[in-house]
Tab-separated table of C-alpha atoms and ligand atoms in Angstrom:
chain	number	residue	atom	x	y	z
A	11	UNK	CA	-56.281	-20.731	11.522
A	12	UNK	CA	-58.779	-21.663	8.791
A	13	UNK	CA	-62.236	-20.137	8.497
A	14	UNK	CA	-65.009	-22.444	9.673
A	15	UNK	CA	-67.494	-21.808	6.879
A	16	UNK	CA	-70.221	-23.911	8.486
A	17	UNK	CA	-70.033	-22.023	11.787
A	18	UNK	CA	-70.130	-18.613	10.113
A	19	UNK	CA	-72.988	-19.661	7.842
A	20	UNK	CA	-75.060	-20.921	10.756
A	21	UNK	CA	-74.697	-17.565	12.561
A	22	UNK	CA	-75.362	-15.329	9.601
A	23	UNK	CA	-73.853	-15.162	6.199
A	24	UNK	CA	-70.477	-15.461	4.542
A	25	UNK	CA	-69.515	-13.774	1.321
A	26	UNK	CA	-67.795	-16.676	-0.433
A	27	UNK	CA	-66.466	-16.125	-3.966
A	28	UNK	CA	-69.392	-17.879	-5.625
A	29	UNK	CA	-68.828	-15.670	-8.674
A	30	UNK	CA	-66.750	-18.644	-9.805
A	31	UNK	CA	-69.949	-20.658	-10.141
A	32	UNK	CA	-70.827	-20.206	-13.830
A	33	UNK	CA	-74.601	-20.088	-13.534
A	34	UNK	CA	-76.120	-19.772	-10.088
A	35	UNK	CA	-79.617	-20.555	-11.348
A	36	UNK	CA	-78.532	-23.771	-13.013
A	37	UNK	CA	-76.505	-24.860	-9.964
A	38	UNK	CA	-79.409	-24.129	-7.618
A	39	UNK	CA	-81.721	-26.231	-9.809
A	40	UNK	CA	-79.216	-29.096	-9.800
A	41	UNK	CA	-78.799	-28.950	-6.005
A	42	UNK	CA	-82.549	-28.819	-5.508
A	43	UNK	CA	-83.025	-31.998	-7.538
A	44	UNK	CA	-80.058	-33.794	-5.972
A	45	UNK	CA	-81.134	-33.011	-2.396
A	46	UNK	CA	-84.905	-33.165	-2.846
A	47	UNK	CA	-85.246	-29.549	-1.722
A	48	UNK	CA	-87.997	-27.027	-2.284
A	49	UNK	CA	-87.625	-23.230	-2.305
A	50	UNK	CA	-90.499	-21.220	-0.817
A	51	UNK	CA	-90.374	-17.467	-1.402
A	52	UNK	CA	-92.410	-14.573	-0.047
A	53	UNK	CA	-93.727	-11.864	-2.399
A	54	UNK	CA	-91.324	-9.332	-0.852
A	55	UNK	CA	-88.248	-11.142	-2.133
A	56	UNK	CA	-86.188	-9.828	-5.044
A	57	UNK	CA	-87.508	-10.752	-8.501
A	58	UNK	CA	-84.594	-13.151	-9.145
A	59	UNK	CA	-85.329	-15.014	-5.897
A	60	UNK	CA	-89.072	-15.199	-6.645
A	61	UNK	CA	-88.281	-16.568	-10.108
A	62	UNK	CA	-86.060	-19.405	-8.830
A	63	UNK	CA	-88.624	-20.465	-6.189
A	64	UNK	CA	-90.946	-23.468	-6.451
A	65	UNK	CA	-93.703	-21.510	-4.726
A	66	UNK	CA	-94.170	-17.786	-4.225
A	67	UNK	CA	-96.877	-16.646	-1.867
A	68	UNK	CA	-98.082	-14.767	1.177
A	69	UNK	CA	-97.500	-15.891	4.759
A	70	UNK	CA	-100.579	-18.132	4.786
A	71	UNK	CA	-99.839	-19.844	1.428
A	72	UNK	CA	-96.255	-20.481	2.445
A	73	UNK	CA	-97.153	-21.999	5.807
A	74	UNK	CA	-99.567	-24.333	3.983
A	75	UNK	CA	-96.889	-25.300	1.461
A	76	UNK	CA	-94.421	-25.952	4.307
A	77	UNK	CA	-96.937	-28.273	5.978
A	78	UNK	CA	-97.737	-30.153	2.756
A	79	UNK	CA	-94.403	-30.562	0.992
A	80	UNK	CA	-92.799	-33.980	0.673
A	81	UNK	CA	-89.364	-32.455	-0.009
A	82	UNK	CA	-86.620	-33.308	2.486
A	83	UNK	CA	-85.240	-29.787	2.685
A	84	UNK	CA	-87.191	-26.522	2.770
A	85	UNK	CA	-85.180	-23.456	1.760
A	86	UNK	CA	-87.129	-20.486	3.066
A	87	UNK	CA	-86.584	-17.353	1.013
A	88	UNK	CA	-88.243	-15.092	3.532
A	89	UNK	CA	-87.580	-14.043	7.101
A	90	UNK	CA	-86.820	-15.863	10.346
A	91	UNK	CA	-90.363	-16.175	11.750
A	92	UNK	CA	-91.537	-17.693	8.442
A	93	UNK	CA	-88.765	-20.303	8.459
A	94	UNK	CA	-89.590	-21.056	12.099
A	95	UNK	CA	-93.246	-21.558	11.167
A	96	UNK	CA	-92.139	-23.998	8.445
A	97	UNK	CA	-90.042	-25.917	11.003
A	98	UNK	CA	-92.949	-26.005	13.472
A	99	UNK	CA	-95.258	-27.423	10.806
A	100	UNK	CA	-92.684	-29.835	9.363
A	101	UNK	CA	-90.368	-30.708	12.263
A	102	UNK	CA	-88.998	-33.801	10.536
A	103	UNK	CA	-87.724	-31.689	7.621
A	104	UNK	CA	-84.530	-29.696	7.416
A	105	UNK	CA	-85.510	-26.009	7.208
A	106	UNK	CA	-82.911	-23.597	5.924
A	107	UNK	CA	-82.953	-19.803	6.034
A	108	UNK	CA	-80.229	-18.633	3.591
A	109	UNK	CA	-79.339	-15.616	5.756
A	110	UNK	CA	-79.748	-16.138	9.496
A	111	UNK	CA	-79.940	-12.384	10.147
A	112	UNK	CA	-83.091	-11.992	8.015
A	113	UNK	CA	-85.300	-10.918	10.926
A	114	UNK	CA	-88.413	-8.772	11.264
A	115	UNK	CA	-88.928	-5.460	13.078
A	116	UNK	CA	-92.524	-6.403	13.871
A	117	UNK	CA	-91.548	-9.722	15.499
A	118	UNK	CA	-88.808	-7.819	17.388
A	119	UNK	CA	-91.402	-5.358	18.731
A	120	UNK	CA	-92.932	-8.177	20.786
A	121	UNK	CA	-90.470	-9.702	23.281
A	122	UNK	CA	-91.858	-12.830	24.891
A	123	UNK	CA	-91.287	-11.809	28.543
A	124	UNK	CA	-93.294	-8.581	28.075
A	125	UNK	CA	-95.997	-10.276	26.022
A	126	UNK	CA	-96.423	-12.952	28.715
A	127	UNK	CA	-96.897	-10.197	31.304
A	128	UNK	CA	-99.514	-8.547	29.047
A	129	UNK	CA	-101.358	-11.901	28.910
A	130	UNK	CA	-101.122	-12.421	32.670
A	131	UNK	CA	-102.559	-8.958	33.292
A	132	UNK	CA	-105.589	-9.840	31.171
A	133	UNK	CA	-106.793	-13.222	32.338
A	134	UNK	CA	-109.819	-14.534	30.444
A	135	UNK	CA	-108.789	-13.062	27.098
A	136	UNK	CA	-108.227	-15.226	24.013
A	137	UNK	CA	-104.759	-14.550	22.615
A	138	UNK	CA	-104.563	-14.094	18.858
A	139	UNK	CA	-101.086	-13.520	17.436
A	140	UNK	CA	-100.060	-12.539	13.970
A	141	UNK	CA	-97.661	-15.115	12.455
A	142	UNK	CA	-95.053	-12.329	12.369
A	143	UNK	CA	-93.883	-13.387	15.828
A	144	UNK	CA	-91.217	-15.675	17.265
A	145	UNK	CA	-91.903	-19.341	18.020
A	146	UNK	CA	-91.817	-18.429	21.742
A	147	UNK	CA	-94.721	-16.005	21.290
A	148	UNK	CA	-96.659	-18.733	19.503
A	149	UNK	CA	-96.233	-21.033	22.525
A	150	UNK	CA	-98.326	-18.563	24.598
A	151	UNK	CA	-100.878	-17.933	21.826
A	152	UNK	CA	-104.342	-19.486	21.404
A	153	UNK	CA	-104.776	-18.870	17.674
A	154	UNK	CA	-102.305	-17.535	15.111
A	155	UNK	CA	-103.418	-15.482	12.121
A	156	UNK	CA	-102.065	-13.855	8.983
A	157	UNK	CA	-103.389	-10.745	7.280
A	158	UNK	CA	-105.303	-13.030	4.859
A	159	UNK	CA	-107.385	-14.698	7.552
A	160	UNK	CA	-107.290	-12.343	10.590
A	161	UNK	CA	-110.862	-11.057	10.110
A	162	UNK	CA	-112.343	-14.534	9.644
A	163	UNK	CA	-110.451	-15.884	12.648
A	164	UNK	CA	-111.813	-13.156	14.910
A	165	UNK	CA	-115.317	-13.574	13.451
A	166	UNK	CA	-115.165	-17.334	14.096
A	167	UNK	CA	-115.095	-16.661	17.857
A	168	UNK	CA	-118.261	-16.056	19.929
A	169	UNK	CA	-119.283	-12.368	19.858
A	170	UNK	CA	-118.715	-11.771	23.567
A	171	UNK	CA	-115.209	-13.291	23.585
A	172	UNK	CA	-112.540	-10.868	24.788
A	173	UNK	CA	-109.503	-10.824	22.544
A	174	UNK	CA	-105.910	-9.866	23.100
A	175	UNK	CA	-104.188	-9.208	19.774
A	176	UNK	CA	-100.497	-8.775	18.994
A	177	UNK	CA	-98.158	-7.545	17.854
A	178	UNK	CA	-99.221	-5.221	14.998
A	179	UNK	CA	-101.219	-2.209	16.207
A	180	UNK	CA	-102.353	-1.231	12.705
A	181	UNK	CA	-103.659	-4.676	11.790
A	182	UNK	CA	-105.218	-4.842	15.275
A	183	UNK	CA	-107.062	-1.526	14.745
A	184	UNK	CA	-108.170	-2.651	11.298
A	185	UNK	CA	-109.675	-5.872	12.739
A	186	UNK	CA	-111.306	-4.009	15.634
A	187	UNK	CA	-112.893	-1.448	13.267
A	188	UNK	CA	-114.128	-4.112	10.847
A	189	UNK	CA	-115.521	-6.520	13.449
A	190	UNK	CA	-116.512	-4.198	16.317
A	191	UNK	CA	-115.125	-6.818	18.713
A	192	UNK	CA	-113.627	-6.224	22.175
A	193	UNK	CA	-109.909	-6.307	21.298
A	194	UNK	CA	-106.903	-5.214	23.339
A	195	UNK	CA	-103.951	-4.476	21.063
A	196	UNK	CA	-100.208	-4.810	21.620
A	197	UNK	CA	-98.315	-1.681	20.556
A	198	UNK	CA	-96.004	-3.142	17.884
A	199	UNK	CA	-95.425	-2.166	14.282
A	200	UNK	CA	-93.533	-2.947	11.092
A	201	UNK	CA	-91.105	-0.177	10.107
A	202	UNK	CA	-91.625	-0.878	6.376
A	203	UNK	CA	-95.375	-0.217	6.529
A	204	UNK	CA	-95.280	2.590	9.113
A	205	UNK	CA	-93.079	4.878	7.070
A	206	UNK	CA	-95.345	5.486	4.045
A	207	UNK	CA	-95.948	9.177	3.569
A	208	UNK	CA	-99.620	10.197	3.066
A	209	UNK	CA	-98.411	13.605	1.766
A	210	UNK	CA	-96.247	12.076	-0.941
A	211	UNK	CA	-99.022	9.636	-1.842
A	212	UNK	CA	-101.495	12.543	-2.195
A	213	UNK	CA	-99.036	14.234	-4.532
A	214	UNK	CA	-98.952	11.144	-6.769
A	215	UNK	CA	-102.758	11.040	-6.826
A	216	UNK	CA	-102.769	14.722	-7.833
A	217	UNK	CA	-100.492	13.911	-10.748
A	218	UNK	CA	-102.419	10.738	-11.717
A	219	UNK	CA	-106.011	11.310	-10.521
A	220	UNK	CA	-107.085	7.863	-11.743
A	221	UNK	CA	-104.506	6.126	-9.498
A	222	UNK	CA	-106.048	3.826	-6.879
A	223	UNK	CA	-104.340	3.207	-3.551
A	224	UNK	CA	-104.132	-0.430	-2.491
A	225	UNK	CA	-102.803	-0.960	1.038
A	226	UNK	CA	-101.686	-3.690	3.416
A	227	UNK	CA	-103.394	-3.602	6.852
A	228	UNK	CA	-99.982	-3.147	8.507
A	229	UNK	CA	-100.064	0.456	7.140
A	230	UNK	CA	-100.968	3.353	9.427
A	231	UNK	CA	-104.649	4.264	9.823
A	232	UNK	CA	-104.163	7.425	7.739
A	233	UNK	CA	-102.852	5.403	4.786
A	234	UNK	CA	-105.585	2.772	5.183
A	235	UNK	CA	-108.200	5.542	5.005
A	236	UNK	CA	-106.826	6.655	1.622
A	237	UNK	CA	-107.026	3.161	0.139
A	238	UNK	CA	-109.759	1.766	-2.144
A	239	UNK	CA	-108.713	-1.725	-1.062
A	240	UNK	CA	-107.010	-3.123	2.048
A	241	UNK	CA	-105.739	-6.694	2.138
A	242	UNK	CA	-102.870	-9.127	2.525
A	243	UNK	CA	-100.244	-9.369	-0.196
A	244	UNK	CA	-102.112	-12.136	-2.052
A	245	UNK	CA	-105.406	-10.245	-1.720
A	246	UNK	CA	-103.754	-7.091	-3.108
A	247	UNK	CA	-102.423	-9.129	-6.026
A	248	UNK	CA	-105.889	-10.553	-6.724
A	249	UNK	CA	-107.481	-7.105	-6.466
A	250	UNK	CA	-105.260	-5.458	-9.085
A	251	UNK	CA	-105.850	-8.379	-11.445
A	252	UNK	CA	-109.624	-8.265	-11.178
A	253	UNK	CA	-110.162	-4.509	-10.839
A	254	UNK	CA	-110.936	-2.441	-13.931
A	255	UNK	CA	-108.405	0.305	-13.085
A	256	UNK	CA	-105.084	0.865	-14.823
A	257	UNK	CA	-102.861	2.600	-12.327
A	258	UNK	CA	-102.217	1.715	-8.701
A	259	UNK	CA	-100.208	3.013	-5.778
A	260	UNK	CA	-99.003	-0.053	-3.912
A	261	UNK	CA	-98.731	0.561	-0.163
A	262	UNK	CA	-96.686	-2.440	0.890
A	263	UNK	CA	-93.168	-3.760	0.281
A	264	UNK	CA	-92.534	-3.254	-3.463
A	265	UNK	CA	-91.350	-6.849	-4.104
A	266	UNK	CA	-95.017	-7.751	-4.741
A	267	UNK	CA	-95.011	-5.536	-7.860
A	268	UNK	CA	-92.955	-8.206	-9.659
A	269	UNK	CA	-95.948	-10.599	-9.510
A	270	UNK	CA	-98.416	-7.808	-10.360
A	271	UNK	CA	-96.432	-7.016	-13.507
A	272	UNK	CA	-96.309	-10.710	-14.404
A	273	UNK	CA	-100.078	-11.116	-14.049
A	274	UNK	CA	-101.138	-7.796	-15.607
A	275	UNK	CA	-98.174	-6.246	-17.439
A	276	UNK	CA	-100.346	-3.608	-19.138
A	277	UNK	CA	-101.168	-1.887	-15.828
A	278	UNK	CA	-99.011	0.671	-14.004
A	279	UNK	CA	-97.881	0.085	-10.410
A	280	UNK	CA	-96.296	2.863	-8.376
A	281	UNK	CA	-94.668	1.887	-5.062
A	282	UNK	CA	-96.029	4.040	-2.220
A	283	UNK	CA	-93.167	6.359	-1.178
A	284	UNK	CA	-91.842	6.654	2.380
A	285	UNK	CA	-91.457	9.936	4.304
A	286	UNK	CA	-87.722	9.890	3.543
A	287	UNK	CA	-87.446	11.873	0.284
A	288	UNK	CA	-84.203	10.153	-0.687
A	289	UNK	CA	-86.163	6.913	-1.244
A	290	UNK	CA	-88.878	6.026	-3.772
A	291	UNK	CA	-90.176	2.958	-2.004
A	292	UNK	CA	-90.184	1.272	1.399
A	293	UNK	CA	-87.949	-1.778	1.132
A	294	UNK	CA	-87.803	-4.528	3.765
A	295	UNK	CA	-84.056	-4.912	4.138
A	296	UNK	CA	-84.560	-8.222	5.945
A	297	UNK	CA	-86.397	-9.806	3.017
A	298	UNK	CA	-83.759	-8.443	0.634
A	299	UNK	CA	-80.942	-10.203	2.540
A	300	UNK	CA	-81.798	-13.361	0.602
A	301	UNK	CA	-80.168	-13.606	-2.821
A	302	UNK	CA	-79.174	-16.289	-5.335
A	303	UNK	CA	-75.701	-16.446	-3.852
A	304	UNK	CA	-76.798	-17.329	-0.343
A	305	UNK	CA	-79.499	-19.675	-1.645
A	306	UNK	CA	-76.773	-21.530	-3.541
A	307	UNK	CA	-74.505	-21.625	-0.474
A	308	UNK	CA	-77.296	-22.675	1.841
A	309	UNK	CA	-78.209	-25.561	-0.446
A	310	UNK	CA	-74.576	-26.593	-0.742
A	311	UNK	CA	-73.898	-26.627	3.013
A	312	UNK	CA	-77.525	-27.197	4.165
A	313	UNK	CA	-77.045	-24.237	6.492
A	314	UNK	CA	-78.068	-22.014	8.268
A	315	UNK	CA	-80.543	-24.454	9.718
A	316	UNK	CA	-83.546	-23.553	11.875
A	317	UNK	CA	-83.583	-25.633	15.042
A	318	UNK	CA	-86.173	-25.507	17.816
A	319	UNK	CA	-86.734	-27.441	21.044
A	320	UNK	CA	-89.288	-30.266	20.704
A	321	UNK	CA	-91.429	-28.657	23.440
A	322	UNK	CA	-91.458	-25.304	21.633
A	323	UNK	CA	-92.486	-27.035	18.406
A	324	UNK	CA	-95.277	-28.903	20.133
A	325	UNK	CA	-96.707	-25.807	21.861
A	326	UNK	CA	-96.202	-23.409	18.947
A	327	UNK	CA	-97.847	-25.823	16.486
A	328	UNK	CA	-101.216	-25.646	18.278
A	329	UNK	CA	-102.150	-22.009	17.409
A	330	UNK	CA	-100.859	-22.416	13.847
A	331	UNK	CA	-102.840	-25.628	13.286
A	332	UNK	CA	-105.938	-23.932	14.753
A	333	UNK	CA	-105.441	-21.055	12.314
A	334	UNK	CA	-105.155	-23.483	9.383
A	335	UNK	CA	-108.289	-25.368	10.470
A	336	UNK	CA	-110.375	-22.183	10.753
A	337	UNK	CA	-109.027	-20.982	7.387
A	338	UNK	CA	-109.851	-24.289	5.697
A	339	UNK	CA	-113.371	-24.240	7.167
A	340	UNK	CA	-113.883	-20.721	5.833
A	341	UNK	CA	-112.441	-21.480	2.411
A	342	UNK	CA	-109.529	-19.030	2.791
B	418	13P	P1	-98.708	-11.276	4.103
B	418	13P	O1	-97.849	-11.911	3.067
B	418	13P	O2	-99.393	-12.305	4.911
B	418	13P	O3	-99.642	-10.280	3.540
B	418	13P	O4	-97.748	-10.551	5.156
B	418	13P	C1	-96.969	-9.507	4.867
B	418	13P	C2	-95.796	-9.367	5.740
B	418	13P	O5	-95.586	-8.387	6.372
B	418	13P	C3	-94.852	-10.427	5.778
B	418	13P	O6	-93.774	-10.004	6.476
B	419	SF4	FE1	-91.284	-7.882	9.120
B	419	SF4	FE2	-92.231	-5.676	8.045
B	419	SF4	FE3	-90.272	-6.968	6.813
B	419	SF4	FE4	-92.755	-8.037	6.895
B	419	SF4	S1	-92.141	-6.178	5.875
B	419	SF4	S2	-90.816	-9.067	7.297
B	419	SF4	S3	-93.460	-7.337	8.892
B	419	SF4	S4	-90.151	-5.981	8.820
């Protein structure tokens, strides 16, 4: 019985002998042109994947690009919820995620049945969800947000509005502390950002006293308190470019360092280490599932494809569009 490549690809990933393809980069470029496809990549992707992409950005940039593109096919070099967001914003396009198992621990920490119950128990609250959630969660959300616009979205609401925020507890605490608003927070987290070790980071600062800690708001409170700057991936990138320092400890997934080095190669970037001493950085294994090989295969077969029910798309689009409107109004 032969192997059904298309079926296996749709479910996950198949390790075909693409080594026979002489130059993956060249072939990907050719396929992109032939099929009118665009590759969108998140900053956490491997350097080779970022370099082949048409756009590299944070969650907010990429959702905007997905909404605007006139390409027929969107290859999402990122994780499942990002590709779903692209499909929700561009339902007429074919959206491909090169490895169907590229998930997200944070999205997984918020199952829809439990989140719905949380909402039902708190009638009268406005539901704000981080984009790092499934399409189903977005269907029960009032406004979506990313780490780039979360503060502005909350501040755009009337001061007495009661807010229910999910799923990231660290980002939720960060927003509550910064805005002083009445916010109930879902107890979810991202394993990549939770495992940074404050002790190991302090040791690096002892060795390089001029090192500045720059952190993502998904980091634990203790790590946030050590940071000179807290922001989304694109805000961290902007900070290190504009700041007058020379050495930084980067408390987020280390893929972003590729862009930092490109923009300011003369500066030094040290990935924040996790508590596990056998590792020097905290890698998101989901983001790293995407490589040139599966991008090539996904473009060849136009699989694995993201598909969603029309009703889900319609309901999930509302909070994302509201987020984009508020962001546009606030110049984010
Ligand atoms: P941003 O790119 O929006 O900062 O989000 C980071 C993240 O955790 C994506 O998974
Ligand atoms: Fe999800 Fe964390 Fe990976 Fe981002 S870094 S995709 S939040 S698991």
